[in-house]
Amino acid sequence: MCGIIVYVCKTSKLNTRFFQNLSAVCDRRGPDFQMTKTILLANSEDSENDYTVNLRGSVLHLRGPETIQQPIQLGVKENQCDTSVLVQELLDTRRRFTEQALSNEIAHEASILHVLSKIRGEWATVIWENRFRRLWFGRDYLGRRSLLWKWGVDSSFSLTSTSESEFNNSESDDQWEEVPANGIYCLDLSTNIVEKNRLKHFPWIQNDQAHLDGGLSSPCTQFNTQIPEESYLTIPSDHPTPLALSHQKDADAVARLFAELSSSVQKRVETIPTPIENVPRLGILFSGGLDCMCLAALAHSYVPENEAIDLLNVSFENPRIQKARQNEKLHKKHAKGKKDVETSVYEVPDRITGRLSVEELKRTFPGREWRFVEIDVPFEEATEYKAYIQSLMIPLQTVMDLSIAMAFWFASRGRGFINESGVKTPYQSRAKVLFSGLGADEQMGGYGRHTVSYRKSGWQGILDEIKLDVERIASRNLGRDDRIVSDHGKEVRFPFLDESVVSYLSSLPINLKVDPRFEKGIGEKIILRRLANEKLKISRVSTEPKRAVQFGARSARMVDTDEKGTDAL
């Protein structure tokens, strides 16, 4: 994993404090190695227009026997570097590239776009071509890694994995923005002018012509927009249970998804270095719901059985909920004359579900040590870190973003305890790689709005809504989640968003992924529920309804307020 910083500015206007602030926050992403490379772009006619390109890489060592120092410098001759490469969190699931191998190919391949088209997995990159004074940069097709840009009012240009807040005045014109994951960008600095009209965009192309032209070929197939014929949509009268694979089309779809997801998990596990004794290499952001349970069960096949897996379960002390509970208890006491049994403030829905799910994992896979890490967040501590977490979210700044970000930040920190038969032992997770189930709901109809769309407009309505969700995955929350988790020097990986998984699910008829004619806890993500029930043998969770993390962990609305989730902070 790598924290990326690029700061292009007039040499006479170098803002040292701005660069230092960026370095401090990005170095938390990569605590194992940091290096800055400075390149002078001299103007022979006017030294006042000399520019400096500052490249900084901070590395979290996760791949290979040695730490790859970044920026990687290629073609070094007489103290001149022809090309410098910064690669953020390259997880090439085709096993073709390491950071160094990618850099070597860039050095020998005429088309940078052609090289980047070959990569699969989570990545973001910056490539500086010194001889042409060109800056190439971009994120993977699904936007799974963070990259922000800012066009300064002082004729500067900046890229970073995580922003700083001191120089991000909400009223100024130079705000941090997500670099769109809609292709690769190239900024021409050959004339020592930093302007948006010097920026060229190379979009992802979803056809074979991109490969022939040396362009940027999309790694995912197009979404299947066909509505199956009515006879194909009829629920057979001999269907024993909704989750049974009693018909070949269902069995074939589940078998293929199982194969694709298994491959995705395997690729994201096998690159994690072998840990020291008794230290788990993998952690899972664990609510106990369907998505994270499937990831845990799949990971069991590829993490050696003698290694533990951390299941990170977060719960917040929520004064608003506690006040409502106390009022309800008081009402019941007066009405019935009975004394209620006190429950912990941390007995939130995700904690209860999490405990049930970890017991199911222990029954199904008894040879594994499943470490259920109970992460309790007092209201005072949540308040203390609120402003800091909000700064990591930049440029996202809504009430809902904050409630989700707080849940992920405290969960990924991994500081909690293990509860064995009522005995609580403090525990700090040291797993550097975390799995997230993000992407399952968007692709397989897991949100309530998908069912609402079906009720309003039938199969066409739910198809359109899921297609829209898939198309905007890259522009929504992945950059935020990456910034939040990596602040602890950890890397988040998204098995449901492997290109092969996305391509397969996009190719399927809509009714094989979701069937809103069934009740809640069955119809949404029905293909994944069938997979859990039939292939993974975790039948209890296969009927668990969807619950958003901010409500399951109680990180939303901790105080009485009229704020809505979409309101700006």
C-alpha positions as a Python dict, from the first residue, in 0.01 Angstrom:
ca = {
    (1, 'M'): (0, 0, 0),
    (2, 'C'): (118, 350, -66),
    (3, 'G'): (28, 706, 19),
    (4, 'I'): (68, 925, -288),
    (5, 'I'): (149, 1297, -295),
    (6, 'V'): (219, 1513, -599),
    (7, 'Y'): (263, 1887, -549),
    (8, 'V'): (333, 2096, -860),
    (9, 'C'): (390, 2465, -791),
    (10, 'K'): (594, 2766, -886),
    (11, 'T'): (928, 2729, -716),
    (12, 'S'): (898, 3077, -570),
    (13, 'K'): (558, 2993, -417),
    (14, 'L'): (638, 2657, -261),
    (15, 'N'): (411, 2610, 43),
    (16, 'T'): (628, 2397, 268),
    (17, 'R'): (370, 2368, 544),
    (18, 'F'): (103, 2247, 300),
    (19, 'F'): (337, 1973, 175),
    (20, 'Q'): (436, 1878, 529),
    (21, 'N'): (71, 1850, 632),
    (22, 'L'): (-1, 1620, 338),
    (23, 'S'): (307, 1413, 419),
    (24, 'A'): (202, 1367, 781),
    (25, 'V'): (-143, 1232, 698),
    (26, 'C'): (-28, 1019, 402),
    (27, 'D'): (260, 869, 599),
    (28, 'R'): (2, 707, 828),
    (29, 'R'): (-103, 504, 525),
    (30, 'G'): (251, 386, 465),
    (31, 'P'): (451, 367, 788),
    (32, 'D'): (726, 136, 657),
    (33, 'F'): (905, 369, 414),
    (34, 'Q'): (878, 729, 295),
    (35, 'M'): (1067, 918, 25),
    (36, 'T'): (1033, 1250, -156),
    (37, 'K'): (1167, 1324, -504),
    (38, 'T'): (1190, 1684, -623),
    (39, 'I'): (1215, 1776, -992),
    (40, 'L'): (1289, 2130, -1114),
    (41, 'L'): (1114, 2245, -1431),
    (42, 'A'): (1332, 2540, -1526),
    (43, 'N'): (1211, 2815, -1757),
    (44, 'S'): (1507, 2939, -1961),
    (45, 'E'): (1342, 3275, -2031),
    (46, 'D'): (1189, 3361, -1694),
    (47, 'S'): (1305, 3208, -1366),
    (48, 'E'): (992, 3343, -1199),
    (49, 'N'): (804, 3076, -1392),
    (50, 'D'): (1026, 2790, -1278),
    (51, 'Y'): (814, 2506, -1143),
    (52, 'T'): (889, 2230, -896),
    (53, 'V'): (733, 1884, -906),
    (54, 'N'): (736, 1718, -564),
    (55, 'L'): (663, 1343, -558),
    (56, 'R'): (628, 1156, -230),
    (57, 'G'): (552, 793, -161),
    (58, 'S'): (481, 630, 175),
    (59, 'V'): (477, 252, 176),
    (60, 'L'): (305, -16, 382),
    (61, 'H'): (495, -334, 304),
    (62, 'L'): (250, -610, 214),
    (63, 'R'): (392, -784, -91),
    (64, 'G'): (717, -961, -164),
    (65, 'P'): (1020, -1023, 58),
    (66, 'E'): (1142, -662, 51),
    (67, 'T'): (985, -319, 78),
    (68, 'I'): (957, -147, -262),
    (69, 'Q'): (1088, 207, -224),
    (70, 'Q'): (869, 469, -388),
    (71, 'P'): (883, 677, -602),
    (72, 'I'): (1028, 405, -823),
    (73, 'Q'): (1283, 561, -1057),
    (74, 'L'): (1341, 423, -1405),
    (75, 'G'): (1606, 493, -1667),
    (76, 'V'): (1843, 678, -1433),
    (77, 'K'): (2140, 824, -1624),
    (78, 'E'): (2382, 1092, -1506),
    (79, 'N'): (2155, 1186, -1217),
    (80, 'Q'): (1861, 1223, -1455),
    (81, 'C'): (1553, 1006, -1405),
    (82, 'D'): (1350, 946, -1720),
    (83, 'T'): (1037, 817, -1545),
    (84, 'S'): (918, 811, -1184),
    (85, 'V'): (631, 589, -1074),
    (86, 'L'): (415, 601, -764),
    (87, 'V'): (182, 304, -727),
    (88, 'Q'): (-79, 301, -455),
    (89, 'E'): (-181, -38, -319),
    (90, 'L'): (-129, -234, -639),
    (91, 'L'): (-312, -563, -594),
    (92, 'D'): (-283, -717, -937),
    (93, 'T'): (-517, -1015, -923),
    (94, 'R'): (-387, -1147, -1254),
    (95, 'R'): (-55, -1206, -1072),
    (96, 'R'): (116, -1025, -1358),
    (97, 'F'): (254, -721, -1182),
    (98, 'T'): (427, -624, -866),
    (99, 'E'): (499, -253, -823),
    (100, 'Q'): (847, -305, -964),
    (101, 'A'): (728, -525, -1252),
    (102, 'L'): (468, -266, -1347),
    (103, 'S'): (733, 4, -1347),
    (104, 'N'): (964, -203, -1566),
    (105, 'E'): (688, -262, -1818),
    (106, 'I'): (610, 110, -1828),
    (107, 'A'): (977, 173, -1904),
    (108, 'H'): (968, -60, -2208),
    (109, 'E'): (611, -18, -2333),
    (110, 'A'): (527, 269, -2567),
    (111, 'S'): (171, 304, -2442),
    (112, 'I'): (120, 371, -2072),
    (113, 'L'): (-253, 324, -2130),
    (114, 'H'): (-195, -24, -2267),
    (115, 'V'): (5, -120, -1959),
    (116, 'L'): (-256, 13, -1717),
    (117, 'S'): (-528, -173, -1908),
    (118, 'K'): (-362, -501, -1813),
    (119, 'I'): (-393, -453, -1437),
    (120, 'R'): (-675, -611, -1238),
    (121, 'G'): (-749, -539, -874),
    (122, 'E'): (-735, -233, -650),
    (123, 'W'): (-491, 41, -754),
    (124, 'A'): (-417, 408, -807),
    (125, 'T'): (-105, 543, -973),
    (126, 'V'): (98, 848, -1067),
    (127, 'I'): (359, 835, -1345),
    (128, 'W'): (593, 1124, -1417),
    (129, 'E'): (758, 1124, -1764),
    (130, 'N'): (1052, 1356, -1724),
    (131, 'R'): (1156, 1378, -2087),
    (132, 'F'): (810, 1491, -2198),
    (133, 'R'): (722, 1671, -1872),
    (134, 'R'): (395, 1479, -1851),
    (135, 'L'): (211, 1368, -1539),
    (136, 'W'): (-11, 1061, -1579),
    (137, 'F'): (-249, 961, -1302),
    (138, 'G'): (-570, 772, -1232),
    (139, 'R'): (-756, 511, -1031),
    (140, 'D'): (-880, 166, -1115),
    (141, 'Y'): (-1205, 123, -1307),
    (142, 'L'): (-1414, 79, -992),
    (143, 'G'): (-1246, 354, -789),
    (144, 'R'): (-1140, 125, -506),
    (145, 'R'): (-844, 341, -406),
    (146, 'S'): (-851, 704, -304),
    (147, 'L'): (-695, 977, -515),
    (148, 'L'): (-781, 1347, -473),
    (149, 'W'): (-685, 1652, -675),
    (150, 'K'): (-680, 2025, -619),
    (151, 'W'): (-624, 2310, -864),
    (152, 'G'): (-475, 2588, -654),
    (153, 'V'): (-556, 2956, -698),
    (154, 'D'): (-177, 3009, -682),
    (155, 'S'): (-130, 2816, -1012),
    (156, 'S'): (-43, 2496, -830),
    (157, 'F'): (-174, 2143, -881),
    (158, 'S'): (-185, 1870, -617),
    (159, 'L'): (-268, 1501, -597),
    (160, 'T'): (-293, 1305, -275),
    (161, 'S'): (-432, 982, -135),
    (162, 'T'): (-565, 1164, 174),
    (163, 'S'): (-620, 1537, 212),
    (164, 'E'): (-518, 1772, 488),
    (165, 'S'): (-769, 2011, 643),
    (166, 'E'): (-570, 2325, 732),
    (167, 'F'): (-556, 2450, 372),
    (168, 'N'): (-903, 2323, 274),
    (169, 'N'): (-1116, 2631, 336),
    (170, 'S'): (-1475, 2544, 247),
    (171, 'E'): (-1527, 2896, 112),
    (172, 'S'): (-1224, 2902, -119),
    (173, 'D'): (-1221, 2810, -486),
    (174, 'D'): (-951, 2544, -459),
    (175, 'Q'): (-1125, 2250, -295),
    (176, 'W'): (-1010, 1890, -282),
    (177, 'E'): (-1212, 1666, -514),
    (178, 'E'): (-1207, 1296, -595),
    (179, 'V'): (-1021, 1219, -915),
    (180, 'P'): (-1300, 1061, -1124),
    (181, 'A'): (-1245, 690, -1181),
    (182, 'N'): (-1356, 732, -1541),
    (183, 'G'): (-1021, 686, -1707),
    (184, 'I'): (-659, 802, -1697),
    (185, 'Y'): (-553, 1167, -1699),
    (186, 'C'): (-240, 1329, -1840),
    (187, 'L'): (-128, 1680, -1744),
    (188, 'D'): (114, 1838, -1991),
    (189, 'L'): (367, 2059, -1810),
    (190, 'S'): (603, 2106, -2105),
    (191, 'T'): (527, 2479, -2124),
    (192, 'N'): (553, 2540, -1748),
    (193, 'I'): (184, 2631, -1733),
    (194, 'V'): (-51, 2463, -1487),
    (195, 'E'): (-398, 2496, -1633),
    (196, 'K'): (-697, 2265, -1669),
    (197, 'N'): (-687, 2303, -2047),
    (198, 'R'): (-350, 2126, -2040),
    (199, 'L'): (-520, 1818, -1895),
    (200, 'K'): (-613, 1533, -2128),
    (201, 'H'): (-860, 1259, -2038),
    (202, 'F'): (-841, 902, -2170),
    (203, 'P'): (-1171, 727, -2084),
    (204, 'W'): (-1227, 358, -2027),
    (205, 'I'): (-1362, 198, -2346),
    (206, 'Q'): (-1585, -109, -2336),
    (207, 'N'): (-1497, -275, -2664),
    (208, 'D'): (-1208, -450, -2837),
    (209, 'Q'): (-1111, -135, -3027),
    (210, 'A'): (-940, 6, -2719),
    (211, 'H'): (-690, -281, -2719),
    (212, 'L'): (-625, -246, -3092),
    (213, 'D'): (-572, 129, -3064),
    (214, 'G'): (-354, 108, -2755),
    (215, 'G'): (-627, 278, -2554),
    (216, 'L'): (-771, 213, -2212),
    (217, 'S'): (-973, -107, -2222),
    (218, 'S'): (-1248, -150, -1963),
    (219, 'P'): (-1200, -460, -1742),
    (220, 'C'): (-1573, -519, -1681),
    (221, 'T'): (-1851, -632, -1915),
    (222, 'Q'): (-2164, -432, -1981),
    (223, 'F'): (-2475, -475, -1771),
    (224, 'N'): (-2741, -720, -1892),
    (225, 'T'): (-3050, -505, -1949),
    (226, 'Q'): (-3277, -777, -2085),
    (227, 'I'): (-3597, -854, -1893),
    (228, 'P'): (-3656, -1231, -1907),
    (229, 'E'): (-3985, -1353, -2055),
    (230, 'E'): (-4277, -1391, -1817),
    (231, 'S'): (-4269, -1770, -1836),
    (232, 'Y'): (-3907, -1760, -1719),
    (233, 'L'): (-4005, -1543, -1422),
    (234, 'T'): (-4284, -1769, -1294),
    (235, 'I'): (-4213, -1923, -955),
    (236, 'P'): (-4271, -2299, -1005),
    (237, 'S'): (-4536, -2458, -785),
    (238, 'D'): (-4295, -2739, -697),
    (239, 'H'): (-4034, -2496, -558),
    (240, 'P'): (-3975, -2647, -210),
    (241, 'T'): (-3810, -2344, -48),
    (242, 'P'): (-3694, -2013, -197),
    (243, 'L'): (-3326, -2085, -125),
    (244, 'A'): (-3320, -2442, -255),
    (245, 'L'): (-3133, -2505, -580),
    (246, 'S'): (-3415, -2710, -725),
    (247, 'H'): (-3376, -2578, -1082),
    (248, 'Q'): (-3073, -2593, -1303),
    (249, 'K'): (-3059, -2223, -1389),
    (250, 'D'): (-3035, -2135, -1020),
    (251, 'A'): (-2779, -2408, -950),
    (252, 'D'): (-2560, -2303, -1244),
    (253, 'A'): (-2567, -1935, -1143),
    (254, 'V'): (-2478, -2011, -781),
    (255, 'A'): (-2198, -2250, -882),
    (256, 'R'): (-2040, -1990, -1110),
    (257, 'L'): (-2069, -1712, -851),
    (258, 'F'): (-1915, -1943, -592),
    (259, 'A'): (-1620, -2005, -824),
    (260, 'E'): (-1571, -1634, -900),
    (261, 'L'): (-1595, -1526, -537),
    (262, 'S'): (-1364, -1807, -426),
    (263, 'S'): (-1105, -1693, -677),
    (264, 'S'): (-1144, -1331, -568),
    (265, 'V'): (-1092, -1416, -201),
    (266, 'Q'): (-800, -1646, -277),
    (267, 'K'): (-618, -1375, -474),
    (268, 'R'): (-670, -1125, -194),
    (269, 'V'): (-548, -1363, 75),
    (270, 'E'): (-246, -1526, -82),
    (271, 'T'): (-60, -1195, -129),
    (272, 'I'): (-62, -1122, 245),
    (273, 'P'): (281, -1197, 396),
    (274, 'T'): (302, -1491, 635),
    (275, 'P'): (248, -1344, 981),
    (276, 'I'): (456, -1390, 1290),
    (277, 'E'): (334, -1659, 1527),
    (278, 'N'): (-19, -1613, 1664),
    (279, 'V'): (-80, -1287, 1475),
    (280, 'P'): (-370, -1308, 1226),
    (281, 'R'): (-286, -1194, 875),
    (282, 'L'): (-651, -1114, 792),
    (283, 'G'): (-925, -917, 959),
    (284, 'I'): (-1286, -882, 846),
    (285, 'L'): (-1511, -582, 911),
    (286, 'F'): (-1776, -794, 1073),
    (287, 'S'): (-2137, -703, 1148),
    (288, 'G'): (-2247, -1067, 1142),
    (289, 'G'): (-2456, -1009, 831),
    (290, 'L'): (-2475, -1210, 510),
    (291, 'D'): (-2195, -1038, 317),
    (292, 'C'): (-1921, -1051, 580),
    (293, 'M'): (-2020, -1405, 679),
    (294, 'C'): (-1975, -1522, 320),
    (295, 'L'): (-1631, -1358, 312),
    (296, 'A'): (-1533, -1525, 639),
    (297, 'A'): (-1647, -1867, 519),
    (298, 'L'): (-1468, -1825, 185),
    (299, 'A'): (-1150, -1700, 353),
    (300, 'H'): (-1146, -2017, 565),
    (301, 'S'): (-1053, -2214, 253),
    (302, 'Y'): (-742, -2004, 180),
    (303, 'V'): (-604, -1891, 514),
    (304, 'P'): (-408, -2180, 677),
    (305, 'E'): (-634, -2340, 936),
    (306, 'N'): (-378, -2297, 1214),
    (307, 'E'): (-404, -1918, 1179),
    (308, 'A'): (-674, -1715, 1352),
    (309, 'I'): (-893, -1466, 1166),
    (310, 'D'): (-998, -1141, 1335),
    (311, 'L'): (-1367, -1051, 1316),
    (312, 'L'): (-1389, -680, 1396),
    (313, 'N'): (-1728, -588, 1542),
    (314, 'V'): (-1792, -226, 1644),
    (315, 'S'): (-2055, -84, 1877),
    (316, 'F'): (-2121, 275, 1987),
    (317, 'E'): (-2259, 418, 2308),
    (318, 'N'): (-2552, 618, 2171),
    (319, 'P'): (-2707, 859, 2428),
    (320, 'R'): (-3015, 918, 2214),
    (321, 'I'): (-3094, 546, 2197),
    (322, 'Q'): (-3015, 505, 2567),
    (323, 'K'): (-3253, 786, 2658),
    (324, 'A'): (-3528, 623, 2453),
    (325, 'R'): (-3458, 288, 2622),
    (326, 'Q'): (-3476, 442, 2969),
    (327, 'N'): (-3810, 606, 2889),
    (328, 'E'): (-3941, 275, 2758),
    (329, 'K'): (-3822, 87, 3067),
    (330, 'L'): (-3978, 347, 3295),
    (331, 'H'): (-4307, 315, 3113),
    (332, 'K'): (-4301, -66, 3137),
    (333, 'K'): (-4210, -54, 3506),
    (334, 'H'): (-4507, 165, 3589),
    (335, 'A'): (-4738, -38, 3369),
    (336, 'K'): (-4639, -386, 3491),
    (337, 'G'): (-4464, -325, 3824),
    (338, 'K'): (-4170, -534, 3706),
    (339, 'K'): (-3801, -456, 3713),
    (340, 'D'): (-3621, -474, 3379),
    (341, 'V'): (-3290, -654, 3346),
    (342, 'E'): (-3014, -404, 3267),
    (343, 'T'): (-2836, -454, 2935),
    (344, 'S'): (-2503, -308, 2823),
    (345, 'V'): (-2511, 14, 2622),
    (346, 'Y'): (-2309, -177, 2364),
    (347, 'E'): (-2572, -447, 2303),
    (348, 'V'): (-2651, -303, 1961),
    (349, 'P'): (-2804, -499, 1670),
    (350, 'D'): (-2467, -570, 1504),
    (351, 'R'): (-2317, -698, 1830),
    (352, 'I'): (-2608, -937, 1883),
    (353, 'T'): (-2602, -1058, 1522),
    (354, 'G'): (-2223, -1079, 1531),
    (355, 'R'): (-2224, -1314, 1828),
    (356, 'L'): (-2480, -1541, 1662),
    (357, 'S'): (-2277, -1546, 1343),
    (358, 'V'): (-1943, -1622, 1504),
    (359, 'E'): (-2103, -1918, 1680),
    (360, 'E'): (-2226, -2038, 1341),
    (361, 'L'): (-1872, -2007, 1203),
    (362, 'K'): (-1735, -2206, 1496),
    (363, 'R'): (-1990, -2484, 1439),
    (364, 'T'): (-1932, -2495, 1064),
    (365, 'F'): (-1552, -2459, 1071),
    (366, 'P'): (-1450, -2590, 1415),
    (367, 'G'): (-1080, -2621, 1333),
    (368, 'R'): (-1034, -2244, 1300),
    (369, 'E'): (-982, -1990, 1578),
    (370, 'W'): (-1230, -1711, 1506),
    (371, 'R'): (-1138, -1407, 1715),
    (372, 'F'): (-1453, -1203, 1768),
    (373, 'V'): (-1315, -861, 1863),
    (374, 'E'): (-1572, -652, 2049),
    (375, 'I'): (-1486, -288, 1982),
    (376, 'D'): (-1680, -60, 2218),
    (377, 'V'): (-1675, 314, 2148),
    (378, 'P'): (-1781, 541, 2435),
    (379, 'F'): (-1971, 855, 2335),
    (380, 'E'): (-1692, 1071, 2477),
    (381, 'E'): (-1429, 902, 2258),
    (382, 'A'): (-1650, 923, 1949),
    (383, 'T'): (-1690, 1295, 2014),
    (384, 'E'): (-1315, 1338, 2067),
    (385, 'Y'): (-1227, 1190, 1725),
    (386, 'K'): (-1523, 1327, 1532),
    (387, 'A'): (-1343, 1628, 1380),
    (388, 'Y'): (-1039, 1420, 1286),
    (389, 'I'): (-1247, 1153, 1114),
    (390, 'Q'): (-1442, 1425, 936),
    (391, 'S'): (-1114, 1562, 796),
    (392, 'L'): (-1028, 1219, 654),
    (393, 'M'): (-1363, 1207, 473),
    (394, 'I'): (-1284, 1517, 266),
    (395, 'P'): (-1426, 1588, 10),
    (396, 'L'): (-1734, 1395, 131),
    (397, 'Q'): (-1910, 1594, 402),
    (398, 'T'): (-2260, 1470, 485),
    (399, 'V'): (-2414, 1347, 808),
    (400, 'M'): (-2443, 994, 667),
    (401, 'D'): (-2080, 995, 549),
    (402, 'L'): (-1967, 1079, 902),
    (403, 'S'): (-2175, 812, 1074),
    (404, 'I'): (-2043, 545, 836),
    (405, 'A'): (-1685, 676, 850),
    (406, 'M'): (-1684, 669, 1230),
    (407, 'A'): (-1797, 307, 1231),
    (408, 'F'): (-1523, 206, 986),
    (409, 'W'): (-1248, 412, 1154),
    (410, 'F'): (-1301, 263, 1499),
    (411, 'A'): (-1360, -87, 1361),
    (412, 'S'): (-1045, -85, 1149),
    (413, 'R'): (-841, 50, 1441),
    (414, 'G'): (-906, -294, 1591),
    (415, 'R'): (-877, -199, 1958),
    (416, 'G'): (-1123, -394, 2172),
    (417, 'F'): (-1142, -713, 2371),
    (418, 'I'): (-1208, -1084, 2337),
    (419, 'N'): (-1495, -1207, 2552),
    (420, 'E'): (-1453, -1571, 2655),
    (421, 'S'): (-1728, -1697, 2887),
    (422, 'G'): (-1776, -1351, 3032),
    (423, 'V'): (-1403, -1286, 3083),
    (424, 'K'): (-1293, -986, 2880),
    (425, 'T'): (-931, -973, 2764),
    (426, 'P'): (-799, -652, 2599),
    (427, 'Y'): (-702, -715, 2238),
    (428, 'Q'): (-539, -514, 1960),
    (429, 'S'): (-581, -655, 1610),
    (430, 'R'): (-255, -647, 1416),
    (431, 'A'): (-398, -769, 1086),
    (432, 'K'): (-279, -533, 813),
    (433, 'V'): (-534, -647, 554),
    (434, 'L'): (-908, -609, 611),
    (435, 'F'): (-1194, -745, 401),
    (436, 'S'): (-1504, -536, 337),
    (437, 'G'): (-1832, -668, 198),
    (438, 'L'): (-1900, -348, 9),
    (439, 'G'): (-2041, -407, -340),
    (440, 'A'): (-2273, -697, -264),
    (441, 'D'): (-2582, -484, -200),
    (442, 'E'): (-2529, -265, -505),
    (443, 'Q'): (-2494, -558, -746),
    (444, 'M'): (-2748, -803, -605),
    (445, 'G'): (-3035, -583, -494),
    (446, 'G'): (-2968, -559, -122),
    (447, 'Y'): (-3106, -212, -55),
    (448, 'G'): (-3463, -127, 36),
    (449, 'R'): (-3484, 114, -256),
    (450, 'H'): (-3443, -181, -492),
    (451, 'T'): (-3760, -342, -357),
    (452, 'V'): (-3940, -6, -372),
    (453, 'S'): (-3841, 26, -739),
    (454, 'Y'): (-3990, -316, -808),
    (455, 'R'): (-4317, -223, -638),
    (456, 'K'): (-4340, 96, -841),
    (457, 'S'): (-4223, -22, -1183),
    (458, 'G'): (-4188, -400, -1179),
    (459, 'W'): (-3882, -581, -1311),
    (460, 'Q'): (-3780, -288, -1530),
    (461, 'G'): (-3777, -62, -1226),
    (462, 'I'): (-3551, -280, -1015),
    (463, 'L'): (-3324, -355, -1310),
    (464, 'D'): (-3277, 17, -1379),
    (465, 'E'): (-3208, 89, -1012),
    (466, 'I'): (-2943, -183, -977),
    (467, 'K'): (-2782, -86, -1307),
    (468, 'L'): (-2757, 271, -1180),
    (469, 'D'): (-2599, 153, -855),
    (470, 'V'): (-2341, -56, -1041),
    (471, 'E'): (-2255, 231, -1274),
    (472, 'R'): (-2195, 473, -987),
    (473, 'I'): (-1996, 240, -760),
    (474, 'A'): (-1677, 414, -869),
    (475, 'S'): (-1808, 760, -782),
    (476, 'R'): (-1962, 695, -441),
    (477, 'N'): (-1797, 579, -120),
    (478, 'L'): (-1496, 362, -197),
    (479, 'G'): (-1245, 646, -184),
    (480, 'R'): (-1384, 754, 154),
    (481, 'D'): (-1363, 402, 297),
    (482, 'D'): (-1006, 363, 170),
    (483, 'R'): (-901, 690, 335),
    (484, 'I'): (-1066, 593, 663),
    (485, 'V'): (-925, 240, 695),
    (486, 'S'): (-576, 321, 569),
    (487, 'D'): (-534, 590, 834),
    (488, 'H'): (-437, 301, 1066),
    (489, 'G'): (-170, 170, 829),
    (490, 'K'): (-403, -104, 706),
    (491, 'E'): (-530, -197, 363),
    (492, 'V'): (-895, -265, 283),
    (493, 'R'): (-978, -512, 5),
    (494, 'F'): (-1314, -567, -163),
    (495, 'P'): (-1372, -927, -283),
    (496, 'F'): (-1724, -852, -411),
    (497, 'L'): (-1572, -588, -640),
    (498, 'D'): (-1323, -808, -819),
    (499, 'E'): (-1354, -735, -1191),
    (500, 'S'): (-1446, -1095, -1270),
    (501, 'V'): (-1716, -1099, -1000),
    (502, 'V'): (-1859, -769, -1125),
    (503, 'S'): (-1852, -888, -1486),
    (504, 'Y'): (-2028, -1214, -1404),
    (505, 'L'): (-2299, -1054, -1193),
    (506, 'S'): (-2352, -788, -1461),
    (507, 'S'): (-2402, -1058, -1721),
    (508, 'L'): (-2672, -1243, -1524),
    (509, 'P'): (-3047, -1199, -1580),
    (510, 'I'): (-3190, -977, -1310),
    (511, 'N'): (-3417, -1242, -1156),
    (512, 'L'): (-3125, -1474, -1078),
    (513, 'K'): (-2963, -1206, -859),
    (514, 'V'): (-3265, -1070, -676),
    (515, 'D'): (-3629, -1172, -647),
    (516, 'P'): (-3839, -909, -465),
    (517, 'R'): (-4148, -1129, -482),
    (518, 'F'): (-4013, -1312, -177),
    (519, 'E'): (-4020, -1169, 174),
    (520, 'K'): (-3746, -957, 330),
    (521, 'G'): (-3445, -1168, 420),
    (522, 'I'): (-3502, -1395, 120),
    (523, 'G'): (-3560, -1204, -203),
    (524, 'E'): (-3287, -944, -177),
    (525, 'K'): (-2948, -1084, -287),
    (526, 'I'): (-3118, -1421, -333),
    (527, 'I'): (-2825, -1562, -531),
    (528, 'L'): (-2587, -1490, -242),
    (529, 'R'): (-2833, -1633, 10),
    (530, 'R'): (-2852, -1953, -195),
    (531, 'L'): (-2473, -1964, -210),
    (532, 'A'): (-2448, -1924, 170),
    (533, 'N'): (-2709, -2191, 229),
    (534, 'E'): (-2600, -2452, -25),
    (535, 'K'): (-2227, -2399, -83),
    (536, 'L'): (-2100, -2253, 244),
    (537, 'K'): (-2345, -2432, 476),
    (538, 'I'): (-2410, -2121, 685),
    (539, 'S'): (-2785, -2151, 674),
    (540, 'R'): (-2880, -1928, 968),
    (541, 'V'): (-2729, -1615, 818),
    (542, 'S'): (-2873, -1694, 473),
    (543, 'T'): (-3204, -1542, 586),
    (544, 'E'): (-3057, -1245, 778),
    (545, 'P'): (-3210, -914, 657),
    (546, 'K'): (-2996, -621, 544),
    (547, 'R'): (-2904, -361, 805),
    (548, 'A'): (-2693, -50, 736),
    (549, 'V'): (-2372, -30, 942),
    (550, 'Q'): (-2451, 312, 1091),
    (551, 'F'): (-2777, 177, 1235),
    (552, 'G'): (-2649, -169, 1327),
    (553, 'A'): (-2351, -22, 1516),
    (554, 'R'): (-2550, 281, 1642),
    (555, 'S'): (-2301, 536, 1506),
    (556, 'A'): (-2585, 741, 1351),
    (557, 'R'): (-2773, 1014, 1537),
    (558, 'M'): (-2605, 995, 1875),
    (559, 'V'): (-2786, 1307, 1991),
    (560, 'D'): (-3135, 1441, 1930),
    (561, 'T'): (-3130, 1640, 1608),
    (562, 'D'): (-3341, 1716, 1304),
    (563, 'E'): (-3049, 1645, 1071),
    (564, 'K'): (-3102, 1412, 777),
    (565, 'G'): (-2837, 1178, 643),
    (566, 'T'): (-2798, 1382, 325),
    (567, 'D'): (-2750, 1712, 510),
    (568, 'A'): (-2409, 1876, 485),
    (569, 'L'): (-2206, 1895, 805),
}
